[in-house]
Short mmCIF file of C-alpha atoms in Angstrom, two decimals:
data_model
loop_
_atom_site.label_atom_id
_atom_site.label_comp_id
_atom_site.label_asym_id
_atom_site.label_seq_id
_atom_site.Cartn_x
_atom_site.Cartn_y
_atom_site.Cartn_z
CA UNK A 20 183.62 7.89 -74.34
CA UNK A 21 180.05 6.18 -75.50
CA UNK A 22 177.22 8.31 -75.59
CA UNK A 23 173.83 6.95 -74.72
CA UNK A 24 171.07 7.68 -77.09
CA UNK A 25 167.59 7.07 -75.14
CA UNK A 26 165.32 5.71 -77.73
CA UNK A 27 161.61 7.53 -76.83
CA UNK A 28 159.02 5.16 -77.85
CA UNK A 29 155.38 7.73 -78.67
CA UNK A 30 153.17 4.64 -78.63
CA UNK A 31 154.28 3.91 -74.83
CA UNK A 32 153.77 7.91 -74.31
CA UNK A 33 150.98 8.78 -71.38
CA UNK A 34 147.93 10.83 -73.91
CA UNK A 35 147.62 14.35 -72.51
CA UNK A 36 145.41 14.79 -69.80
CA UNK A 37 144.77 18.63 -70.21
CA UNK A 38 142.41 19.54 -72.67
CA UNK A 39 142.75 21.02 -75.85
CA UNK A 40 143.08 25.16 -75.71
CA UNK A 41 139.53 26.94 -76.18
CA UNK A 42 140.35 29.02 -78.89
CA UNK A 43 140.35 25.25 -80.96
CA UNK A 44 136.95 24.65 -79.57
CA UNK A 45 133.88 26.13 -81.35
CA UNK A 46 131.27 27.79 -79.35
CA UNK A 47 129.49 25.65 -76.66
CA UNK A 48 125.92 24.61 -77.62
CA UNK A 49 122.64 25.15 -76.04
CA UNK A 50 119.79 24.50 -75.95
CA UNK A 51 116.69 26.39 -77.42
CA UNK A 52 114.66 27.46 -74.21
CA UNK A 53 117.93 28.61 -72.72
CA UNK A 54 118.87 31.00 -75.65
CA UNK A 55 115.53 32.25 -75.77
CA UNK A 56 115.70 33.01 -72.18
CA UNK A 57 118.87 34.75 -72.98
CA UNK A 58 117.03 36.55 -75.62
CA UNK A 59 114.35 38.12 -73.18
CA UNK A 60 117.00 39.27 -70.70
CA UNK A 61 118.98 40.75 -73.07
CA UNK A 62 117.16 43.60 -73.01
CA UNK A 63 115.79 45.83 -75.91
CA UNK A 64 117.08 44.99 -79.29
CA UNK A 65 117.48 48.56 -80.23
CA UNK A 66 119.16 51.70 -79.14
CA UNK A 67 117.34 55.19 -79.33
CA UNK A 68 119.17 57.99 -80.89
CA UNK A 69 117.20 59.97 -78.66
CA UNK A 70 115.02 61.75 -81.82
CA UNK A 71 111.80 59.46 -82.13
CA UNK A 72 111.12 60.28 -86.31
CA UNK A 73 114.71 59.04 -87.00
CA UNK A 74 113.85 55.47 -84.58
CA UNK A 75 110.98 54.93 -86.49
CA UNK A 76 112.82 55.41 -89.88
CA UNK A 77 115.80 53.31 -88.63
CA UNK A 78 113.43 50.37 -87.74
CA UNK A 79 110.19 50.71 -89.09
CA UNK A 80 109.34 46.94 -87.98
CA UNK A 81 110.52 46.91 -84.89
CA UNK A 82 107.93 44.86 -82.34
CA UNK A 83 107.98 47.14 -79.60
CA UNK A 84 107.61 50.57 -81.70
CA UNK A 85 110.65 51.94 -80.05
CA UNK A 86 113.26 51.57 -83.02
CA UNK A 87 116.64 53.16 -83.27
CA UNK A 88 119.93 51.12 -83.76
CA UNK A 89 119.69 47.88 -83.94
CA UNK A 90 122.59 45.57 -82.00
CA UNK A 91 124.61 43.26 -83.40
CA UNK A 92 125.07 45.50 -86.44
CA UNK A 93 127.16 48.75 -88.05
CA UNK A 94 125.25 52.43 -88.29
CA UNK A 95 127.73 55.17 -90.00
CA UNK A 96 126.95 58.73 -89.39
CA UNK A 97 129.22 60.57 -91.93
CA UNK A 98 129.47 64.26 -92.79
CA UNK A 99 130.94 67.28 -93.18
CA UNK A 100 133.08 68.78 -89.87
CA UNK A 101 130.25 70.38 -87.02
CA UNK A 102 127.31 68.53 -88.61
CA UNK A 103 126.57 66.95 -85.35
CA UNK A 104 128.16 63.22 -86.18
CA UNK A 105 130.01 63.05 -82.35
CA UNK A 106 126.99 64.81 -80.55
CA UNK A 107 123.87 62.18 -81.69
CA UNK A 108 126.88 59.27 -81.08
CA UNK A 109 127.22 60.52 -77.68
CA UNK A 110 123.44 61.20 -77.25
CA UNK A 111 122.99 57.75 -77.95
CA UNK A 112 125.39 56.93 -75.32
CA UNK A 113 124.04 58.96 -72.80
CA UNK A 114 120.59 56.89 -73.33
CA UNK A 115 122.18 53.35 -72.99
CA UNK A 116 123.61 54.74 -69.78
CA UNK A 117 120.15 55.71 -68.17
CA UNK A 118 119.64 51.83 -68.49
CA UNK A 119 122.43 51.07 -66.45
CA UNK A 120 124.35 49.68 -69.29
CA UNK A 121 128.24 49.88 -70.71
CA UNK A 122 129.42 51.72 -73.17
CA UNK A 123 132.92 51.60 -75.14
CA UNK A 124 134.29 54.77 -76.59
CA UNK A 125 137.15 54.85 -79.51
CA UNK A 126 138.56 58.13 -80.19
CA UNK A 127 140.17 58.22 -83.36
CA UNK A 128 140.48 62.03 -83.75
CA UNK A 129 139.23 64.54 -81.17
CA UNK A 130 139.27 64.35 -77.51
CA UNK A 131 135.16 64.72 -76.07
CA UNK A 132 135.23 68.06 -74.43
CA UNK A 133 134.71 68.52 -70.45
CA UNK A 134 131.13 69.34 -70.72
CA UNK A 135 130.13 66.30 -72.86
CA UNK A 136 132.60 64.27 -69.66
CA UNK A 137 130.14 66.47 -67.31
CA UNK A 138 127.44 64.87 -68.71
CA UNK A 139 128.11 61.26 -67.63
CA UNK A 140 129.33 62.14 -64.58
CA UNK A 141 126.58 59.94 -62.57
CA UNK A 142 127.24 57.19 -64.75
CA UNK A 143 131.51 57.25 -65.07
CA UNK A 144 132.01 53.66 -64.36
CA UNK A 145 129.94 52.48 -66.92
CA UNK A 146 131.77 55.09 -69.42
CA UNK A 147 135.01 53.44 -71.03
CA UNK A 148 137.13 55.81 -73.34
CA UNK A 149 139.86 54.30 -75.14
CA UNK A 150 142.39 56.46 -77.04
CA UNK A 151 143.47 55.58 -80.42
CA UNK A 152 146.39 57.93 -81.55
CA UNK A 153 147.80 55.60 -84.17
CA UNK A 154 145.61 53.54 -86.97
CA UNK A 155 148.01 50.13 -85.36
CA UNK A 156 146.83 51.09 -81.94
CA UNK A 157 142.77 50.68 -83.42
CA UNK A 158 143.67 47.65 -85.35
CA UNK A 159 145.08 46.17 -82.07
CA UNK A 160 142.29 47.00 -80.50
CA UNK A 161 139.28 46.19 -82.59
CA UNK A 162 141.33 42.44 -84.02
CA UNK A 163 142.59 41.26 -80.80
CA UNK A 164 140.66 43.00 -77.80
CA UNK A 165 142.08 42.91 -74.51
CA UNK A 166 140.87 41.13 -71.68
CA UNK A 167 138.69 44.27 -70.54
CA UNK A 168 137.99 46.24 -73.44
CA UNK A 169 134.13 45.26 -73.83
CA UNK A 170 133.40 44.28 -70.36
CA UNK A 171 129.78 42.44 -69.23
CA UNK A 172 126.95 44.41 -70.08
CA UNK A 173 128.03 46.31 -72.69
CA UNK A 174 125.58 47.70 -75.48
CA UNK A 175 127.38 49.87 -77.64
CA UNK A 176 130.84 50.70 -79.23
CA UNK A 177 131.36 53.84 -80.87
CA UNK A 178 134.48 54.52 -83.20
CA UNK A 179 134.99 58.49 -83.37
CA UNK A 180 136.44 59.90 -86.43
CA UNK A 181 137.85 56.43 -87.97
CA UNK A 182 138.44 58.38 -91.30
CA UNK A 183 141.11 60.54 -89.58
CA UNK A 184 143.57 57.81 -88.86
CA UNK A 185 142.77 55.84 -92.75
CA UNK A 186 143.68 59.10 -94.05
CA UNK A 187 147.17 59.61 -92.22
CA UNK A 188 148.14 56.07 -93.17
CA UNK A 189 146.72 55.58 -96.51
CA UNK A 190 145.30 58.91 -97.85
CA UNK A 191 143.02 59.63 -100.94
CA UNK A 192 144.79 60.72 -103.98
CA UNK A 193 143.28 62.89 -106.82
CA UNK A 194 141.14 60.61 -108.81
CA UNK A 195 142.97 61.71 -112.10
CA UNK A 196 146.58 62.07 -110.88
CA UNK A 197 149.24 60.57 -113.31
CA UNK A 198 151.88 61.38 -110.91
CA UNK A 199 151.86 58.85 -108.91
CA UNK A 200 155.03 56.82 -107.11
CA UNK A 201 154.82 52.86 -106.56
CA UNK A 202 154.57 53.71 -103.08
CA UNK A 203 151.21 55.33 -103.71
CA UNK A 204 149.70 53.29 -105.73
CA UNK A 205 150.26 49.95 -103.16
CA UNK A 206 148.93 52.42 -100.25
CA UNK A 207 145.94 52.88 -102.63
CA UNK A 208 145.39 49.59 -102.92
CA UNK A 209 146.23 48.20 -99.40
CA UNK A 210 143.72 51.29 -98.34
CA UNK A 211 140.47 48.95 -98.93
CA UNK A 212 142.11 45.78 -97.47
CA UNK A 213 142.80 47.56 -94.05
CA UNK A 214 139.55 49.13 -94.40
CA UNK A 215 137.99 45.38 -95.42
CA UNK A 216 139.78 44.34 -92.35
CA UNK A 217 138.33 46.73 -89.81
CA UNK A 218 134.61 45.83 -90.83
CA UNK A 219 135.16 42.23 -90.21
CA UNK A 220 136.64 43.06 -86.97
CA UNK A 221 133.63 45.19 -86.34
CA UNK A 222 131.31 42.50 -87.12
CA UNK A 223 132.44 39.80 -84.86
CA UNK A 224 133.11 42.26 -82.13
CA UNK A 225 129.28 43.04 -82.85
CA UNK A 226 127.49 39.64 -82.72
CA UNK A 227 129.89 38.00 -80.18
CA UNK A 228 128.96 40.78 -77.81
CA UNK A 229 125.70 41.82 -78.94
CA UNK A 230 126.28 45.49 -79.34
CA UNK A 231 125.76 48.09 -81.56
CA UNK A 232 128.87 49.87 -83.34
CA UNK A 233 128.46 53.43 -84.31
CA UNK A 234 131.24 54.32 -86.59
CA UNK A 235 131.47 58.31 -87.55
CA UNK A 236 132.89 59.29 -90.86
CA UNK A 237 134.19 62.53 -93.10
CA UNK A 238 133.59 63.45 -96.29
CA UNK A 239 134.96 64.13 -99.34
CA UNK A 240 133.77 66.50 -101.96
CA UNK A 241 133.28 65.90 -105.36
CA UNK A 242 133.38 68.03 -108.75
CA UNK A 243 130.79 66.48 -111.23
CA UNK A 244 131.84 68.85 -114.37
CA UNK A 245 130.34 66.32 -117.29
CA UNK A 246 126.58 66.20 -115.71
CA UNK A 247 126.59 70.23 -115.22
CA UNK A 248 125.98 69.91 -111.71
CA UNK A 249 127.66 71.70 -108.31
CA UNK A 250 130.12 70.08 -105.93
CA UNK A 251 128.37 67.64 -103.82
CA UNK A 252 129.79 65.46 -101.11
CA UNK A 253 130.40 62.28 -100.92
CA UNK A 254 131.40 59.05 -97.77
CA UNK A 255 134.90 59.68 -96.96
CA UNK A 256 135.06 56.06 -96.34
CA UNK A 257 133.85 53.37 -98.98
CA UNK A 258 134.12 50.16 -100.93
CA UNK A 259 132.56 47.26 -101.74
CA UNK A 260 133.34 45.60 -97.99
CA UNK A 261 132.69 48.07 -96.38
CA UNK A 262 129.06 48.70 -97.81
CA UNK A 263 128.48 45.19 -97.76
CA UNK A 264 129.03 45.30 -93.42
CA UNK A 265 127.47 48.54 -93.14
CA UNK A 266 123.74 47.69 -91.26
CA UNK A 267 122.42 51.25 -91.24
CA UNK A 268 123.61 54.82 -92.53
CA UNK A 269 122.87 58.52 -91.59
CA UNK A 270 124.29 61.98 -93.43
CA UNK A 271 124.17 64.70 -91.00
CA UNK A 272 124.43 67.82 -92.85
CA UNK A 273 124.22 71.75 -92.10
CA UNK A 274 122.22 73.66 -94.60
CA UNK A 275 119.66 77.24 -94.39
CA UNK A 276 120.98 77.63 -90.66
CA UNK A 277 119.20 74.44 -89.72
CA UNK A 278 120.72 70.42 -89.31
CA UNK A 279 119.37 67.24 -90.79
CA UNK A 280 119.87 63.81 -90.73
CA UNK A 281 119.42 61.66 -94.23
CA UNK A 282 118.56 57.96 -93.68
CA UNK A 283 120.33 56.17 -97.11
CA UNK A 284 120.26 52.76 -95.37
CA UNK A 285 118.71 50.89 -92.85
CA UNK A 286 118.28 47.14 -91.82
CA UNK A 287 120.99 46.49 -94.32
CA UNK A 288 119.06 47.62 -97.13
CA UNK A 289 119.85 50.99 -99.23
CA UNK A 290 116.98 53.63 -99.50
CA UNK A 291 118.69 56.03 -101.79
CA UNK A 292 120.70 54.40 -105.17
CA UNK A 293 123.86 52.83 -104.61
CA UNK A 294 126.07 55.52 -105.28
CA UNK A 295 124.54 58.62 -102.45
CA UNK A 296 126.37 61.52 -103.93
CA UNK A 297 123.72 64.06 -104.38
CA UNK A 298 120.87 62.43 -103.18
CA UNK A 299 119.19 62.84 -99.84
CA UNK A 300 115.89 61.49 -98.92
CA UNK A 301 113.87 60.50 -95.84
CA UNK A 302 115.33 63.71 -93.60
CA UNK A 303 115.10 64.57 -90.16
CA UNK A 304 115.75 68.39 -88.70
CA UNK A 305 117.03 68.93 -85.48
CA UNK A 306 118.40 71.61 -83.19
CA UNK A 307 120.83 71.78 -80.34
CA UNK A 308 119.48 72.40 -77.09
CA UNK A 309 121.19 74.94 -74.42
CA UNK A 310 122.33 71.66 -72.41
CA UNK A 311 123.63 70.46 -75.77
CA UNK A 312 121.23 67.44 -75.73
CA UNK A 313 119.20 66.72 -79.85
CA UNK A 314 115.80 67.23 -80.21
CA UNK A 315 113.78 66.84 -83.26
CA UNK A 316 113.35 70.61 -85.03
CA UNK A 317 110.88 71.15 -87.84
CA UNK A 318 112.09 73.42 -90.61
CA UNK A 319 110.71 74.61 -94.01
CA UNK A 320 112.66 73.02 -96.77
CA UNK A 321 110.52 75.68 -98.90
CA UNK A 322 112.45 78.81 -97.42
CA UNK A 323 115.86 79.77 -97.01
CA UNK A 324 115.52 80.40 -93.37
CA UNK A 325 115.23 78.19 -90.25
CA UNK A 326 111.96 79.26 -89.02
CA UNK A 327 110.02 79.07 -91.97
CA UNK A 328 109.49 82.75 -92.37
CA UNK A 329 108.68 84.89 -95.70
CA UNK A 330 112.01 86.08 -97.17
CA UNK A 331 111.25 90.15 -98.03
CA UNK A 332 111.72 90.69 -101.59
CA UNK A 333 114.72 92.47 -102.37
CA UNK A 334 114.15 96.36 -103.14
CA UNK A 335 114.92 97.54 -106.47
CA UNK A 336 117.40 99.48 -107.20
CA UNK A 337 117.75 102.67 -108.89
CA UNK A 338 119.03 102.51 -112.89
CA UNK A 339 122.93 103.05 -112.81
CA UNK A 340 123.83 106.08 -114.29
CA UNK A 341 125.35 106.56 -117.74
CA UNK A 342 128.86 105.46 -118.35
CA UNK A 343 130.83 108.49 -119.73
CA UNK A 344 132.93 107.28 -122.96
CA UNK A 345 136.78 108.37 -122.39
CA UNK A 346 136.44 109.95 -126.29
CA UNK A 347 133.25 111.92 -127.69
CA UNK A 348 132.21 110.60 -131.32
CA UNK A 349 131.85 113.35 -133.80
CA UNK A 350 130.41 113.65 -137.09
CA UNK A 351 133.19 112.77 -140.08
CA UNK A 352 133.52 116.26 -141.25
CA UNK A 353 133.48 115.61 -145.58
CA UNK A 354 136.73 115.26 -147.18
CA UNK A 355 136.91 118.46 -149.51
CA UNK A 356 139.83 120.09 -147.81
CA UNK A 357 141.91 116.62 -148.34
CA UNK A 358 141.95 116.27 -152.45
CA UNK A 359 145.26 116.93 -152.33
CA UNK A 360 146.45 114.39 -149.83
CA UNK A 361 147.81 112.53 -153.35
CA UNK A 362 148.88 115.27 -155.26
CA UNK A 363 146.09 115.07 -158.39
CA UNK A 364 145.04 118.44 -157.93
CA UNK A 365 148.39 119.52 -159.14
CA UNK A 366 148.13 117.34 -161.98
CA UNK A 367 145.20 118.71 -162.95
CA UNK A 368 146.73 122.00 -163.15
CA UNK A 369 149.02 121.27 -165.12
CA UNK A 370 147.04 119.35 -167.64
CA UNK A 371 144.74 122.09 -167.91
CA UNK A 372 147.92 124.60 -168.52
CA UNK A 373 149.06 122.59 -171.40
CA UNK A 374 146.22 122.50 -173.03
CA UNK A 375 145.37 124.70 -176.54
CA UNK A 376 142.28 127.21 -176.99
CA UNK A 377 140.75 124.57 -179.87
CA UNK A 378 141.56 121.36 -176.82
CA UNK A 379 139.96 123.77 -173.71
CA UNK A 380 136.83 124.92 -175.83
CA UNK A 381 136.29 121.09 -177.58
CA UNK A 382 136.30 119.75 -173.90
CA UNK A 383 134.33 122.47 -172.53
CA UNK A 384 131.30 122.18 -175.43
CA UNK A 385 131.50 118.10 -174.40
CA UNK A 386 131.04 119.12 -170.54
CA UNK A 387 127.88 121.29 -171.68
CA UNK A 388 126.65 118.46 -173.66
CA UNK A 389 126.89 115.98 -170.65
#
């Protein structure tokens, strides 16, 4: 039985009549007047944090005067645990909301509590929370973005607690530890790729939808034996990619019962040296409110108190009392009673015994002599 082989001639072929897919395309052009009419309905190029010293710090230039974080760019608030990192993210949140805009919110680590979701109530549908329980589930999310993950209007995208799901995955090791398995050391390194990874996703995510990212850090501490200083803390997150992406960065710390914010970077620039262990400058105090809200709080760095006022002096305290020794020292009694401890007073005796009446009275004129 033959079998036909059809012969399929590709110059003869019909050319494809449906257009190449979009993702092959590169952004469509336009022209300048239209992009600068994009440009005034954007809206404000910066986000307030709510505290007007830190917006002026964050962008000193800024045409309007209202500063604050800038979109299309990366701010990190990092610190210790109860600084305040979630509470100025979400303050910042609540004030994009009064302008009837969108915000997207990660959460990496904690779930917000029901009076921070009280908060927003008037403004829920413009409120989008996204759990991330897993550091695949962010990478999913923040790479390839569903459909409606950033919907129209959006202005900001905060990442809550990023550090928390880096850590579970690829964790920090002891900076000295020599016992370390294969297994560790290609988690160590793959640590800075993922985290390399996440900033450029950030970044496009950033200027394709012209938002700002907040992205809210731990710490670390740090033991600096050889320069004879304390323990300091230091970004729980770093590298040289993920510095290089970060726009703007903020330590909130808790210190003398008061809170501050230290500005190390801003409009991509650093304002403290490179490496920020230690080294705070440019701060901000602030208090919590009873509706939980930030407000700017001025506090004496010169006192050890909140309010500023004069620490008493401590009262003095009465001389301790002398320390009775367990055994009383007495004078060493002379040793007279203790000449014959190696029997010479017997030999004496005897030598004296022996002698004759001529020996005893020759050695007896030579003593008088002496």
């Amino acid at each position: 039985m033959a079998v036909s082989n059809d012969i399929i001639d590709i110059s003869s072929s019909a050319a494809p009549t449906q257009p190449p897919p979009s993702a092959s395309h590169r952004l469509p052009t336009q022209s300048a007047s239209t992009a600068l009419l994009g440009l005034s309905r954007r809206g404000p190029s910066f986000l307030t944090t709510g505290i007007g010293s830190l917006d002026r710090q964050l962008a000193p230039q800024s045409r309007n005067g209202d500063g604050g974080l800038e979109r299309g760019k990366i701010a990190e608030l990092w610190g210790p645990v109860g600084a305040g990192k979630t509470a100025l993210a979400f303050q910042t949140a609540k004030g994009a909301l009064k302008r009837t805009a969108h915000v997207v919110w990660i959460d990496c680590a904690t779930l917000l509590s029901g009076a921070s979701a009280k908060g927003i109530a008037d403004a829920a549908d413009s409120f989008h929370y996204v759990a991330a329980p897993t550091l695949s589930h962010l990478l999913a999310l923040i790479i390839s973005p569903p459909a409606g993950l950033i919907p129209r209007g959006t202005v900001l995208l905060v990442v809550d607690g990023l550090n928390t799901l880096v850590d579970l995955d690829y964790p920090r090791l002891p900076y000295n530890s020599r016992a370390r398995t294969d297994q560790q050391k290609g988690q160590a390194g793959r640590r800075y790729a993922i985290l390399g990874s996440i900033m450029t996703a950030l970044n496009k995510l950033a200027a394709l939808h012209d938002l700002a990212v907040i992205v809210t850090t731990g710490c670390s501490s740090r033991m600096r034996h050889d320069s004879g200083l304390g323990a300091s803390i230091s970004p729980g997150i770093g590298g040289s990619e993920w510095e290089n992406g970060i726009s703007s960065r903020m330590l909130i710390f808790r210190d003398f019962d008061g809170r501050f914010i230290g500005v190390q970077r801003c409009l991509g620039r650093n304002v403290t040296p490179l490496d920020p262990v230690g080294d705070v400058r440019n701060v901000v105090g602030f208090e919590f409110t009873a509706s939980g809200a930030l407000e700017e709080h001025i506090i004496d760095l010169t006192s050890s108190t909140s309010d500023g006022a004069t620490v008493q002096k401590p009262s003095v305290l009465p001389s301790p009392a002398k320390v009775v020794r367990k055994r009383i020292y007495d004078e060493i009694a002379d040793s007279e009673d203790d000449e014959d401890e190696y029997g010479w007073a017997e030999a004496d005796d005897v030598a004296i015994a022996t002698q004759t009446m001529p020996e005893r009275s020759a050695s007896v004129k030579a003593a008088d002599a002496v």
